[in-house]
């Protein structure tokens, strides 16, 4: 009897913020990769359970999609925007911000 080793099945993505997980799920769906969302309502169990055990998780419906799905997850969660300095006041701002938190200056305004 020839027994094949079982491939470890694990979630493709997990994050404490449900909206982040759903955003990744939508990115995968746009590429015809179907997923299943688990622990969607498990946050109420934190305290009795380890916090990481109640994080929302995204599981693949078809494990054959794993390589492409992982590439898309990495792409969707990459922080492509670098931190920037405000041209108006010189304050450092995170890459996700389009407006300076200190003076309200626009990120794209030239010096």
mmCIF file of N, CA, C and O in Angstrom:
data_model
loop_
_atom_site.group_PDB
_atom_site.id
_atom_site.type_symbol
_atom_site.label_atom_id
_atom_site.label_comp_id
_atom_site.label_asym_id
_atom_site.label_seq_id
_atom_site.Cartn_x
_atom_site.Cartn_y
_atom_site.Cartn_z
ATOM 1 N N UNK A 1 0.843 -1.180 0.000
ATOM 2 C CA UNK A 1 0.000 0.000 0.000
ATOM 3 C C UNK A 1 0.890 1.246 0.000
ATOM 4 O O UNK A 1 1.721 1.426 0.862
ATOM 5 N N UNK A 2 0.718 2.082 -1.001
ATOM 6 C CA UNK A 2 1.502 3.297 -1.132
ATOM 7 C C UNK A 2 0.703 4.459 -0.561
ATOM 8 O O UNK A 2 -0.305 4.878 -1.116
ATOM 9 N N UNK A 3 1.176 5.017 0.555
ATOM 10 C CA UNK A 3 0.470 6.109 1.222
ATOM 11 C C UNK A 3 1.201 7.409 0.911
ATOM 12 O O UNK A 3 2.391 7.538 1.165
ATOM 13 N N UNK A 4 0.469 8.355 0.355
ATOM 14 C CA UNK A 4 1.021 9.666 0.047
ATOM 15 C C UNK A 4 0.937 10.549 1.290
ATOM 16 O O UNK A 4 -0.076 10.536 1.988
ATOM 17 N N UNK A 5 1.988 11.316 1.570
ATOM 18 C CA UNK A 5 1.892 12.238 2.706
ATOM 19 C C UNK A 5 0.842 13.303 2.429
ATOM 20 O O UNK A 5 0.706 13.773 1.299
ATOM 21 N N UNK A 6 0.100 13.651 3.458
ATOM 22 C CA UNK A 6 -0.945 14.663 3.313
ATOM 23 C C UNK A 6 -0.322 16.048 3.312
ATOM 24 O O UNK A 6 0.564 16.339 4.094
ATOM 25 N N UNK A 7 -0.804 16.876 2.420
ATOM 26 C CA UNK A 7 -0.343 18.246 2.369
ATOM 27 C C UNK A 7 -1.007 19.010 3.509
ATOM 28 O O UNK A 7 -2.203 18.866 3.767
ATOM 29 N N UNK A 8 -0.210 19.788 4.219
ATOM 30 C CA UNK A 8 -0.756 20.573 5.319
ATOM 31 C C UNK A 8 -1.688 21.641 4.759
ATOM 32 O O UNK A 8 -1.316 22.406 3.881
ATOM 33 N N UNK A 9 -2.890 21.677 5.255
ATOM 34 C CA UNK A 9 -3.869 22.667 4.830
ATOM 35 C C UNK A 9 -3.924 23.736 5.920
ATOM 36 O O UNK A 9 -4.057 23.431 7.096
ATOM 37 N N UNK A 10 -3.793 24.968 5.500
ATOM 38 C CA UNK A 10 -3.787 26.083 6.438
ATOM 39 C C UNK A 10 -4.507 27.261 5.799
ATOM 40 O O UNK A 10 -4.659 27.315 4.582
ATOM 41 N N UNK A 11 -4.913 28.216 6.611
ATOM 42 C CA UNK A 11 -5.552 29.394 6.031
ATOM 43 C C UNK A 11 -4.572 30.130 5.119
ATOM 44 O O UNK A 11 -3.370 30.132 5.354
ATOM 45 N N UNK A 12 -5.091 30.764 4.097
ATOM 46 C CA UNK A 12 -4.260 31.537 3.183
ATOM 47 C C UNK A 12 -3.976 32.909 3.781
ATOM 48 O O UNK A 12 -2.967 33.538 3.480
ATOM 49 N N UNK A 13 -4.844 33.374 4.683
ATOM 50 C CA UNK A 13 -4.658 34.696 5.281
ATOM 51 C C UNK A 13 -5.461 34.795 6.569
ATOM 52 O O UNK A 13 -6.588 34.305 6.653
ATOM 53 N N UNK A 14 -4.885 35.447 7.571
ATOM 54 C CA UNK A 14 -5.577 35.727 8.827
ATOM 55 C C UNK A 14 -5.114 37.092 9.319
ATOM 56 O O UNK A 14 -3.959 37.480 9.105
ATOM 57 N N UNK A 15 -6.007 37.818 9.958
ATOM 58 C CA UNK A 15 -5.694 39.163 10.445
ATOM 59 C C UNK A 15 -6.713 39.495 11.533
ATOM 60 O O UNK A 15 -7.863 39.061 11.453
ATOM 61 N N UNK A 16 -6.333 40.288 12.550
ATOM 62 C CA UNK A 16 -7.308 40.612 13.602
ATOM 63 C C UNK A 16 -8.453 41.496 13.133
ATOM 64 O O UNK A 16 -9.511 41.533 13.759
ATOM 65 N N UNK A 17 -8.272 42.201 12.016
ATOM 66 C CA UNK A 17 -9.293 43.108 11.504
ATOM 67 C C UNK A 17 -10.103 42.401 10.414
ATOM 68 O O UNK A 17 -9.591 42.111 9.334
ATOM 69 N N UNK A 18 -11.373 42.161 10.684
ATOM 70 C CA UNK A 18 -12.255 41.476 9.743
ATOM 71 C C UNK A 18 -12.300 42.185 8.396
ATOM 72 O O UNK A 18 -12.306 41.548 7.346
ATOM 73 N N UNK A 19 -12.312 43.512 8.407
ATOM 74 C CA UNK A 19 -12.393 44.256 7.149
ATOM 75 C C UNK A 19 -11.162 44.019 6.268
ATOM 76 O O UNK A 19 -11.259 43.991 5.050
ATOM 77 N N UNK A 20 -9.998 43.863 6.903
ATOM 78 C CA UNK A 20 -8.786 43.564 6.148
ATOM 79 C C UNK A 20 -8.902 42.196 5.476
ATOM 80 O O UNK A 20 -8.522 42.021 4.325
ATOM 81 N N UNK A 21 -9.439 41.219 6.198
ATOM 82 C CA UNK A 21 -9.602 39.864 5.660
ATOM 83 C C UNK A 21 -10.602 39.879 4.500
ATOM 84 O O UNK A 21 -10.370 39.264 3.456
ATOM 85 N N UNK A 22 -11.701 40.593 4.661
ATOM 86 C CA UNK A 22 -12.709 40.679 3.604
ATOM 87 C C UNK A 22 -12.137 41.395 2.376
ATOM 88 O O UNK A 22 -12.436 41.016 1.238
ATOM 89 N N UNK A 23 -11.290 42.391 2.586
ATOM 90 C CA UNK A 23 -10.652 43.075 1.469
ATOM 91 C C UNK A 23 -9.785 42.105 0.670
ATOM 92 O O UNK A 23 -9.827 42.089 -0.565
ATOM 93 N N UNK A 24 -9.014 41.271 1.359
ATOM 94 C CA UNK A 24 -8.192 40.262 0.677
ATOM 95 C C UNK A 24 -9.099 39.252 -0.024
ATOM 96 O O UNK A 24 -8.829 38.849 -1.159
ATOM 97 N N UNK A 25 -10.185 38.865 0.624
ATOM 98 C CA UNK A 25 -11.130 37.930 0.014
ATOM 99 C C UNK A 25 -11.677 38.506 -1.292
ATOM 100 O O UNK A 25 -11.771 37.793 -2.299
ATOM 101 N N UNK A 26 -12.009 39.776 -1.300
ATOM 102 C CA UNK A 26 -12.516 40.412 -2.514
ATOM 103 C C UNK A 26 -11.456 40.452 -3.607
ATOM 104 O O UNK A 26 -11.764 40.262 -4.786
ATOM 105 N N UNK A 27 -10.209 40.692 -3.238
ATOM 106 C CA UNK A 27 -9.125 40.690 -4.221
ATOM 107 C C UNK A 27 -8.988 39.319 -4.871
ATOM 108 O O UNK A 27 -8.797 39.210 -6.083
ATOM 109 N N UNK A 28 -9.084 38.271 -4.065
ATOM 110 C CA UNK A 28 -8.985 36.915 -4.608
ATOM 111 C C UNK A 28 -10.194 36.589 -5.483
ATOM 112 O O UNK A 28 -10.054 35.978 -6.544
ATOM 113 N N UNK A 29 -11.360 37.025 -5.062
ATOM 114 C CA UNK A 29 -12.582 36.761 -5.830
ATOM 115 C C UNK A 29 -12.511 37.420 -7.210
ATOM 116 O O UNK A 29 -12.990 36.856 -8.190
ATOM 117 N N UNK A 30 -11.899 38.591 -7.284
ATOM 118 C CA UNK A 30 -11.759 39.279 -8.574
ATOM 119 C C UNK A 30 -10.892 38.474 -9.543
ATOM 120 O O UNK A 30 -10.977 38.669 -10.744
ATOM 121 N N UNK A 31 -10.087 37.558 -9.008
ATOM 122 C CA UNK A 31 -9.239 36.694 -9.841
ATOM 123 C C UNK A 31 -9.797 35.264 -9.899
ATOM 124 O O UNK A 31 -9.065 34.315 -10.146
ATOM 125 N N UNK A 32 -11.090 35.132 -9.630
ATOM 126 C CA UNK A 32 -11.791 33.845 -9.696
ATOM 127 C C UNK A 32 -11.200 32.800 -8.745
ATOM 128 O O UNK A 32 -11.182 31.610 -9.056
ATOM 129 N N UNK A 33 -10.712 33.226 -7.589
ATOM 130 C CA UNK A 33 -10.228 32.299 -6.565
ATOM 131 C C UNK A 33 -11.235 32.344 -5.425
ATOM 132 O O UNK A 33 -11.394 33.364 -4.752
ATOM 133 N N UNK A 34 -11.922 31.226 -5.225
ATOM 134 C CA UNK A 34 -12.958 31.158 -4.197
ATOM 135 C C UNK A 34 -12.361 30.822 -2.835
ATOM 136 O O UNK A 34 -11.454 29.997 -2.726
ATOM 137 N N UNK A 35 -12.894 31.480 -1.810
ATOM 138 C CA UNK A 35 -12.422 31.278 -0.444
ATOM 139 C C UNK A 35 -13.590 31.096 0.503
ATOM 140 O O UNK A 35 -14.733 31.373 0.163
ATOM 141 N N UNK A 36 -13.248 30.660 1.703
ATOM 142 C CA UNK A 36 -14.223 30.509 2.767
ATOM 143 C C UNK A 36 -13.729 31.334 3.960
ATOM 144 O O UNK A 36 -12.565 31.234 4.353
ATOM 145 N N UNK A 37 -14.604 32.165 4.513
ATOM 146 C CA UNK A 37 -14.255 33.003 5.653
ATOM 147 C C UNK A 37 -14.645 32.274 6.935
ATOM 148 O O UNK A 37 -15.789 31.868 7.107
ATOM 149 N N UNK A 38 -13.665 32.101 7.804
ATOM 150 C CA UNK A 38 -13.911 31.424 9.082
ATOM 151 C C UNK A 38 -13.599 32.366 10.239
ATOM 152 O O UNK A 38 -12.830 33.296 10.095
ATOM 153 N N UNK A 39 -14.188 32.093 11.384
ATOM 154 C CA UNK A 39 -14.029 32.899 12.603
ATOM 155 C C UNK A 39 -14.585 34.310 12.434
ATOM 156 O O UNK A 39 -14.173 35.237 13.118
ATOM 157 N N UNK A 40 -15.530 34.460 11.553
ATOM 158 C CA UNK A 40 -16.106 35.774 11.281
ATOM 159 C C UNK A 40 -16.718 36.404 12.532
ATOM 160 O O UNK A 40 -16.633 37.608 12.739
ATOM 161 N N UNK A 41 -17.315 35.579 13.380
ATOM 162 C CA UNK A 41 -17.982 36.087 14.573
ATOM 163 C C UNK A 41 -17.342 35.574 15.853
ATOM 164 O O UNK A 41 -17.960 35.585 16.910
ATOM 165 N N UNK A 42 -16.085 35.159 15.788
ATOM 166 C CA UNK A 42 -15.424 34.528 16.931
ATOM 167 C C UNK A 42 -14.814 35.524 17.914
ATOM 168 O O UNK A 42 -14.374 35.135 18.985
ATOM 169 N N UNK A 43 -14.774 36.801 17.581
ATOM 170 C CA UNK A 43 -14.120 37.786 18.442
ATOM 171 C C UNK A 43 -14.706 37.798 19.852
ATOM 172 O O UNK A 43 -14.003 38.104 20.814
ATOM 173 N N UNK A 44 -15.962 37.447 19.998
ATOM 174 C CA UNK A 44 -16.589 37.393 21.319
ATOM 175 C C UNK A 44 -15.969 36.348 22.228
ATOM 176 O O UNK A 44 -16.116 36.421 23.442
ATOM 177 N N UNK A 45 -15.258 35.402 21.652
ATOM 178 C CA UNK A 45 -14.608 34.363 22.446
ATOM 179 C C UNK A 45 -13.249 34.759 22.972
ATOM 180 O O UNK A 45 -12.653 34.036 23.770
ATOM 181 N N UNK A 46 -12.727 35.926 22.534
ATOM 182 C CA UNK A 46 -11.412 36.322 23.042
ATOM 183 C C UNK A 46 -11.528 36.622 24.523
ATOM 184 O O UNK A 46 -12.501 37.183 24.995
ATOM 185 N N UNK A 47 -10.542 36.218 25.233
ATOM 186 C CA UNK A 47 -10.572 36.268 26.699
ATOM 187 C C UNK A 47 -10.600 34.850 27.223
ATOM 188 O O UNK A 47 -9.799 34.468 28.060
ATOM 189 N N UNK A 48 -11.522 34.063 26.706
ATOM 190 C CA UNK A 48 -11.568 32.637 27.018
ATOM 191 C C UNK A 48 -10.599 31.878 26.115
ATOM 192 O O UNK A 48 -10.072 30.844 26.479
ATOM 193 N N UNK A 49 -10.409 32.403 24.913
ATOM 194 C CA UNK A 49 -9.497 31.807 23.939
ATOM 195 C C UNK A 49 -8.363 32.784 23.673
ATOM 196 O O UNK A 49 -8.491 33.979 23.896
ATOM 197 N N UNK A 50 -7.269 32.271 23.167
ATOM 198 C CA UNK A 50 -6.148 33.112 22.778
ATOM 199 C C UNK A 50 -6.617 34.072 21.686
ATOM 200 O O UNK A 50 -7.353 33.671 20.786
ATOM 201 N N UNK A 51 -6.199 35.333 21.735
ATOM 202 C CA UNK A 51 -6.656 36.288 20.719
ATOM 203 C C UNK A 51 -6.387 35.826 19.285
ATOM 204 O O UNK A 51 -7.230 36.008 18.414
ATOM 205 N N UNK A 52 -5.249 35.222 19.030
ATOM 206 C CA UNK A 52 -4.942 34.793 17.665
ATOM 207 C C UNK A 52 -5.864 33.656 17.209
ATOM 208 O O UNK A 52 -6.096 33.479 16.017
ATOM 209 N N UNK A 53 -6.427 32.917 18.145
ATOM 210 C CA UNK A 53 -7.327 31.812 17.792
ATOM 211 C C UNK A 53 -8.689 32.295 17.308
ATOM 212 O O UNK A 53 -9.461 31.504 16.754
ATOM 213 N N UNK A 54 -8.997 33.560 17.528
ATOM 214 C CA UNK A 54 -10.302 34.077 17.096
ATOM 215 C C UNK A 54 -10.174 35.055 15.932
ATOM 216 O O UNK A 54 -11.162 35.663 15.530
ATOM 217 N N UNK A 55 -8.971 35.205 15.385
ATOM 218 C CA UNK A 55 -8.806 36.067 14.219
ATOM 219 C C UNK A 55 -9.602 35.521 13.049
ATOM 220 O O UNK A 55 -9.638 34.304 12.820
ATOM 221 N N UNK A 56 -10.231 36.382 12.265
ATOM 222 C CA UNK A 56 -10.869 35.921 11.032
ATOM 223 C C UNK A 56 -9.825 35.302 10.101
ATOM 224 O O UNK A 56 -8.708 35.812 9.993
ATOM 225 N N UNK A 57 -10.190 34.196 9.466
ATOM 226 C CA UNK A 57 -9.275 33.469 8.590
ATOM 227 C C UNK A 57 -9.909 33.261 7.226
ATOM 228 O O UNK A 57 -11.112 33.056 7.111
ATOM 229 N N UNK A 58 -9.063 33.276 6.224
ATOM 230 C CA UNK A 58 -9.485 33.037 4.852
ATOM 231 C C UNK A 58 -8.887 31.706 4.406
ATOM 232 O O UNK A 58 -7.680 31.519 4.457
ATOM 233 N N UNK A 59 -9.755 30.778 4.012
ATOM 234 C CA UNK A 59 -9.338 29.446 3.571
ATOM 235 C C UNK A 59 -9.692 29.284 2.104
ATOM 236 O O UNK A 59 -10.729 29.765 1.653
ATOM 237 N N UNK A 60 -8.836 28.597 1.380
ATOM 238 C CA UNK A 60 -9.103 28.335 -0.032
ATOM 239 C C UNK A 60 -10.116 27.220 -0.184
ATOM 240 O O UNK A 60 -10.081 26.233 0.540
ATOM 241 N N UNK A 61 -11.013 27.356 -1.148
ATOM 242 C CA UNK A 61 -11.949 26.291 -1.485
ATOM 243 C C UNK A 61 -11.202 25.196 -2.251
ATOM 244 O O UNK A 61 -11.432 24.019 -2.039
ATOM 245 N N UNK A 62 -10.273 25.601 -3.106
ATOM 246 C CA UNK A 62 -9.488 24.655 -3.907
ATOM 247 C C UNK A 62 -8.008 24.893 -3.639
ATOM 248 O O UNK A 62 -7.455 25.922 -4.019
ATOM 249 N N UNK A 63 -7.360 23.949 -2.977
ATOM 250 C CA UNK A 63 -5.942 24.083 -2.621
ATOM 251 C C UNK A 63 -5.030 24.229 -3.834
ATOM 252 O O UNK A 63 -3.904 24.699 -3.710
ATOM 253 N N UNK A 64 -5.506 23.849 -5.009
ATOM 254 C CA UNK A 64 -4.685 24.011 -6.208
ATOM 255 C C UNK A 64 -4.458 25.479 -6.542
ATOM 256 O O UNK A 64 -3.574 25.817 -7.323
ATOM 257 N N UNK A 65 -5.237 26.363 -5.936
ATOM 258 C CA UNK A 65 -5.097 27.807 -6.158
ATOM 259 C C UNK A 65 -4.079 28.457 -5.220
ATOM 260 O O UNK A 65 -3.858 29.658 -5.293
ATOM 261 N N UNK A 66 -3.455 27.671 -4.335
ATOM 262 C CA UNK A 66 -2.632 28.238 -3.260
ATOM 263 C C UNK A 66 -1.496 29.128 -3.763
ATOM 264 O O UNK A 66 -1.291 30.221 -3.239
ATOM 265 N N UNK A 67 -0.744 28.713 -4.743
ATOM 266 C CA UNK A 67 0.419 29.495 -5.189
ATOM 267 C C UNK A 67 -0.020 30.852 -5.733
ATOM 268 O O UNK A 67 0.508 31.901 -5.342
ATOM 269 N N UNK A 68 -1.007 30.842 -6.624
ATOM 270 C CA UNK A 68 -1.509 32.092 -7.190
ATOM 271 C C UNK A 68 -2.175 32.943 -6.110
ATOM 272 O O UNK A 68 -1.995 34.168 -6.068
ATOM 273 N N UNK A 69 -2.928 32.307 -5.213
ATOM 274 C CA UNK A 69 -3.602 33.044 -4.146
ATOM 275 C C UNK A 69 -2.585 33.707 -3.219
ATOM 276 O O UNK A 69 -2.761 34.856 -2.819
ATOM 277 N N UNK A 70 -1.517 33.012 -2.882
ATOM 278 C CA UNK A 70 -0.506 33.587 -1.999
ATOM 279 C C UNK A 70 0.164 34.787 -2.646
ATOM 280 O O UNK A 70 0.433 35.790 -2.000
ATOM 281 N N UNK A 71 0.402 34.707 -3.945
ATOM 282 C CA UNK A 71 0.973 35.844 -4.665
ATOM 283 C C UNK A 71 0.033 37.044 -4.588
ATOM 284 O O UNK A 71 0.456 38.177 -4.328
ATOM 285 N N UNK A 72 -1.257 36.805 -4.785
ATOM 286 C CA UNK A 72 -2.238 37.882 -4.737
ATOM 287 C C UNK A 72 -2.401 38.450 -3.330
ATOM 288 O O UNK A 72 -2.566 39.660 -3.155
ATOM 289 N N UNK A 73 -2.345 37.584 -2.321
ATOM 290 C CA UNK A 73 -2.422 38.046 -0.930
ATOM 291 C C UNK A 73 -1.218 38.932 -0.617
ATOM 292 O O UNK A 73 -1.356 40.014 -0.037
ATOM 293 N N UNK A 74 -0.034 38.485 -1.016
ATOM 294 C CA UNK A 74 1.169 39.282 -0.781
ATOM 295 C C UNK A 74 1.070 40.640 -1.463
ATOM 296 O O UNK A 74 1.445 41.663 -0.890
ATOM 297 N N UNK A 75 0.533 40.637 -2.659
ATOM 298 C CA UNK A 75 0.364 41.871 -3.423
ATOM 299 C C UNK A 75 -0.654 42.794 -2.746
ATOM 300 O O UNK A 75 -0.443 43.998 -2.637
ATOM 301 N N UNK A 76 -1.754 42.213 -2.279
ATOM 302 C CA UNK A 76 -2.827 43.005 -1.669
ATOM 303 C C UNK A 76 -2.431 43.579 -0.315
ATOM 304 O O UNK A 76 -2.935 44.618 0.094
ATOM 305 N N UNK A 77 -1.518 42.914 0.386
ATOM 306 C CA UNK A 77 -1.156 43.357 1.726
ATOM 307 C C UNK A 77 0.174 44.097 1.777
ATOM 308 O O UNK A 77 0.584 44.548 2.838
ATOM 309 N N UNK A 78 0.832 44.233 0.642
ATOM 310 C CA UNK A 78 2.114 44.949 0.604
ATOM 311 C C UNK A 78 1.888 46.427 0.845
ATOM 312 O O UNK A 78 0.919 47.007 0.374
ATOM 313 N N UNK A 79 2.776 46.990 1.576
ATOM 314 C CA UNK A 79 2.717 48.433 1.812
ATOM 315 C C UNK A 79 3.510 49.115 0.712
ATOM 316 O O UNK A 79 4.707 49.336 0.824
ATOM 317 N N UNK A 80 2.831 49.413 -0.376
ATOM 318 C CA UNK A 80 3.500 49.976 -1.547
ATOM 319 C C UNK A 80 3.864 51.442 -1.356
ATOM 320 O O UNK A 80 4.764 51.936 -2.010
ATOM 321 N N UNK A 81 3.170 52.119 -0.475
ATOM 322 C CA UNK A 81 3.421 53.542 -0.297
ATOM 323 C C UNK A 81 4.439 53.773 0.808
ATOM 324 O O UNK A 81 4.313 53.271 1.910
ATOM 325 N N UNK A 82 5.444 54.559 0.496
ATOM 326 C CA UNK A 82 6.477 54.872 1.468
ATOM 327 C C UNK A 82 6.070 56.085 2.288
ATOM 328 O O UNK A 82 5.250 56.896 1.864
ATOM 329 N N UNK A 83 6.686 56.211 3.476
ATOM 330 C CA UNK A 83 6.461 57.400 4.284
ATOM 331 C C UNK A 83 6.933 58.620 3.504
ATOM 332 O O UNK A 83 7.778 58.518 2.614
ATOM 333 N N UNK A 84 6.371 59.774 3.815
ATOM 334 C CA UNK A 84 6.713 60.987 3.084
ATOM 335 C C UNK A 84 6.795 62.174 4.025
ATOM 336 O O UNK A 84 6.249 62.165 5.117
ATOM 337 N N UNK A 85 7.528 63.191 3.585
ATOM 338 C CA UNK A 85 7.649 64.431 4.340
ATOM 339 C C UNK A 85 6.756 65.483 3.706
ATOM 340 O O UNK A 85 6.733 65.645 2.484
ATOM 341 N N UNK A 86 6.049 66.194 4.543
ATOM 342 C CA UNK A 86 5.161 67.251 4.056
ATOM 343 C C UNK A 86 5.999 68.395 3.484
ATOM 344 O O UNK A 86 6.946 68.860 4.131
ATOM 345 N N UNK A 87 5.652 68.834 2.282
ATOM 346 C CA UNK A 87 6.354 69.946 1.649
ATOM 347 C C UNK A 87 6.069 71.279 2.331
ATOM 348 O O UNK A 87 6.871 72.206 2.266
ATOM 349 N N UNK A 88 4.933 71.385 2.998
ATOM 350 C CA UNK A 88 4.553 72.648 3.631
ATOM 351 C C UNK A 88 5.213 72.834 4.999
ATOM 352 O O UNK A 88 5.729 73.913 5.302
ATOM 353 N N UNK A 89 5.228 71.763 5.831
ATOM 354 C CA UNK A 89 5.727 71.928 7.200
ATOM 355 C C UNK A 89 6.893 70.997 7.550
ATOM 356 O O UNK A 89 7.477 71.123 8.617
ATOM 357 N N UNK A 90 7.210 70.047 6.670
ATOM 358 C CA UNK A 90 8.334 69.146 6.918
ATOM 359 C C UNK A 90 8.024 67.977 7.835
ATOM 360 O O UNK A 90 8.915 67.209 8.184
ATOM 361 N N UNK A 91 6.779 67.817 8.225
ATOM 362 C CA UNK A 91 6.392 66.727 9.133
ATOM 363 C C UNK A 91 6.416 65.382 8.419
ATOM 364 O O UNK A 91 6.031 65.269 7.263
ATOM 365 N N UNK A 92 6.877 64.334 9.123
ATOM 366 C CA UNK A 92 6.882 62.974 8.578
ATOM 367 C C UNK A 92 5.467 62.399 8.672
ATOM 368 O O UNK A 92 4.789 62.545 9.692
ATOM 369 N N UNK A 93 5.023 61.741 7.592
ATOM 370 C CA UNK A 93 3.687 61.142 7.525
ATOM 371 C C UNK A 93 3.798 59.717 7.008
ATOM 372 O O UNK A 93 4.673 59.412 6.198
ATOM 373 N N UNK A 94 2.923 58.854 7.478
ATOM 374 C CA UNK A 94 2.889 57.475 7.012
ATOM 375 C C UNK A 94 2.455 57.389 5.557
ATOM 376 O O UNK A 94 1.749 58.269 5.045
ATOM 377 N N UNK A 95 2.877 56.333 4.890
ATOM 378 C CA UNK A 95 2.589 56.153 3.477
ATOM 379 C C UNK A 95 1.113 56.082 3.140
ATOM 380 O O UNK A 95 0.715 56.393 2.027
ATOM 381 N N UNK A 96 0.291 55.677 4.090
ATOM 382 C CA UNK A 96 -1.141 55.534 3.832
ATOM 383 C C UNK A 96 -1.869 56.880 3.823
ATOM 384 O O UNK A 96 -3.007 56.966 3.376
ATOM 385 N N UNK A 97 -1.208 57.928 4.306
ATOM 386 C CA UNK A 97 -1.866 59.226 4.417
ATOM 387 C C UNK A 97 -1.657 60.054 3.161
ATOM 388 O O UNK A 97 -0.562 60.154 2.641
ATOM 389 N N UNK A 98 -2.725 60.676 2.690
ATOM 390 C CA UNK A 98 -2.677 61.566 1.528
ATOM 391 C C UNK A 98 -2.565 63.021 1.951
ATOM 392 O O UNK A 98 -2.231 63.876 1.150
ATOM 393 N N UNK A 99 -2.872 63.303 3.212
ATOM 394 C CA UNK A 99 -2.859 64.659 3.744
ATOM 395 C C UNK A 99 -2.007 64.657 5.007
ATOM 396 O O UNK A 99 -2.070 63.724 5.812
ATOM 397 N N UNK A 100 -1.215 65.698 5.204
ATOM 398 C CA UNK A 100 -0.367 65.809 6.390
ATOM 399 C C UNK A 100 -1.228 65.875 7.638
ATOM 400 O O UNK A 100 -2.168 66.672 7.716
ATOM 401 N N UNK A 101 -0.886 65.089 8.625
ATOM 402 C CA UNK A 101 -1.671 65.070 9.858
ATOM 403 C C UNK A 101 -1.458 66.343 10.664
ATOM 404 O O UNK A 101 -2.300 66.731 11.462
ATOM 405 N N UNK A 102 -0.328 67.019 10.440
ATOM 406 C CA UNK A 102 0.014 68.194 11.228
ATOM 407 C C UNK A 102 -0.607 69.486 10.674
ATOM 408 O O UNK A 102 -1.224 70.245 11.402
ATOM 409 N N UNK A 103 -0.422 69.727 9.364
ATOM 410 C CA UNK A 103 -0.885 71.004 8.804
ATOM 411 C C UNK A 103 -1.998 70.862 7.759
ATOM 412 O O UNK A 103 -2.559 71.844 7.311
ATOM 413 N N UNK A 104 -2.279 69.619 7.340
ATOM 414 C CA UNK A 104 -3.322 69.413 6.340
ATOM 415 C C UNK A 104 -2.828 69.570 4.910
ATOM 416 O O UNK A 104 -3.618 69.552 3.981
ATOM 417 N N UNK A 105 -1.507 69.734 4.756
ATOM 418 C CA UNK A 105 -0.943 69.879 3.415
ATOM 419 C C UNK A 105 -1.119 68.616 2.596
ATOM 420 O O UNK A 105 -1.063 67.512 3.107
ATOM 421 N N UNK A 106 -1.325 68.799 1.298
ATOM 422 C CA UNK A 106 -1.544 67.694 0.372
ATOM 423 C C UNK A 106 -0.218 67.003 0.061
ATOM 424 O O UNK A 106 0.808 67.657 -0.123
ATOM 425 N N UNK A 107 -0.251 65.678 -0.009
ATOM 426 C CA UNK A 107 0.932 64.892 -0.299
ATOM 427 C C UNK A 107 1.555 65.246 -1.649
ATOM 428 O O UNK A 107 2.765 65.265 -1.809
ATOM 429 N N UNK A 108 0.725 65.526 -2.639
ATOM 430 C CA UNK A 108 1.217 65.737 -3.997
ATOM 431 C C UNK A 108 1.628 67.175 -4.281
ATOM 432 O O UNK A 108 2.106 67.471 -5.375
ATOM 433 N N UNK A 109 1.465 68.083 -3.333
ATOM 434 C CA UNK A 109 1.813 69.485 -3.560
ATOM 435 C C UNK A 109 3.340 69.628 -3.623
ATOM 436 O O UNK A 109 4.027 69.275 -2.685
ATOM 437 N N UNK A 110 3.864 70.138 -4.736
ATOM 438 C CA UNK A 110 5.304 70.333 -4.820
ATOM 439 C C UNK A 110 5.784 71.471 -3.936
ATOM 440 O O UNK A 110 4.999 72.335 -3.567
ATOM 441 N N UNK A 111 7.100 71.453 -3.621
ATOM 442 C CA UNK A 111 7.661 72.508 -2.767
ATOM 443 C C UNK A 111 7.705 73.821 -3.495
ATOM 444 O O UNK A 111 7.861 73.919 -4.661
#
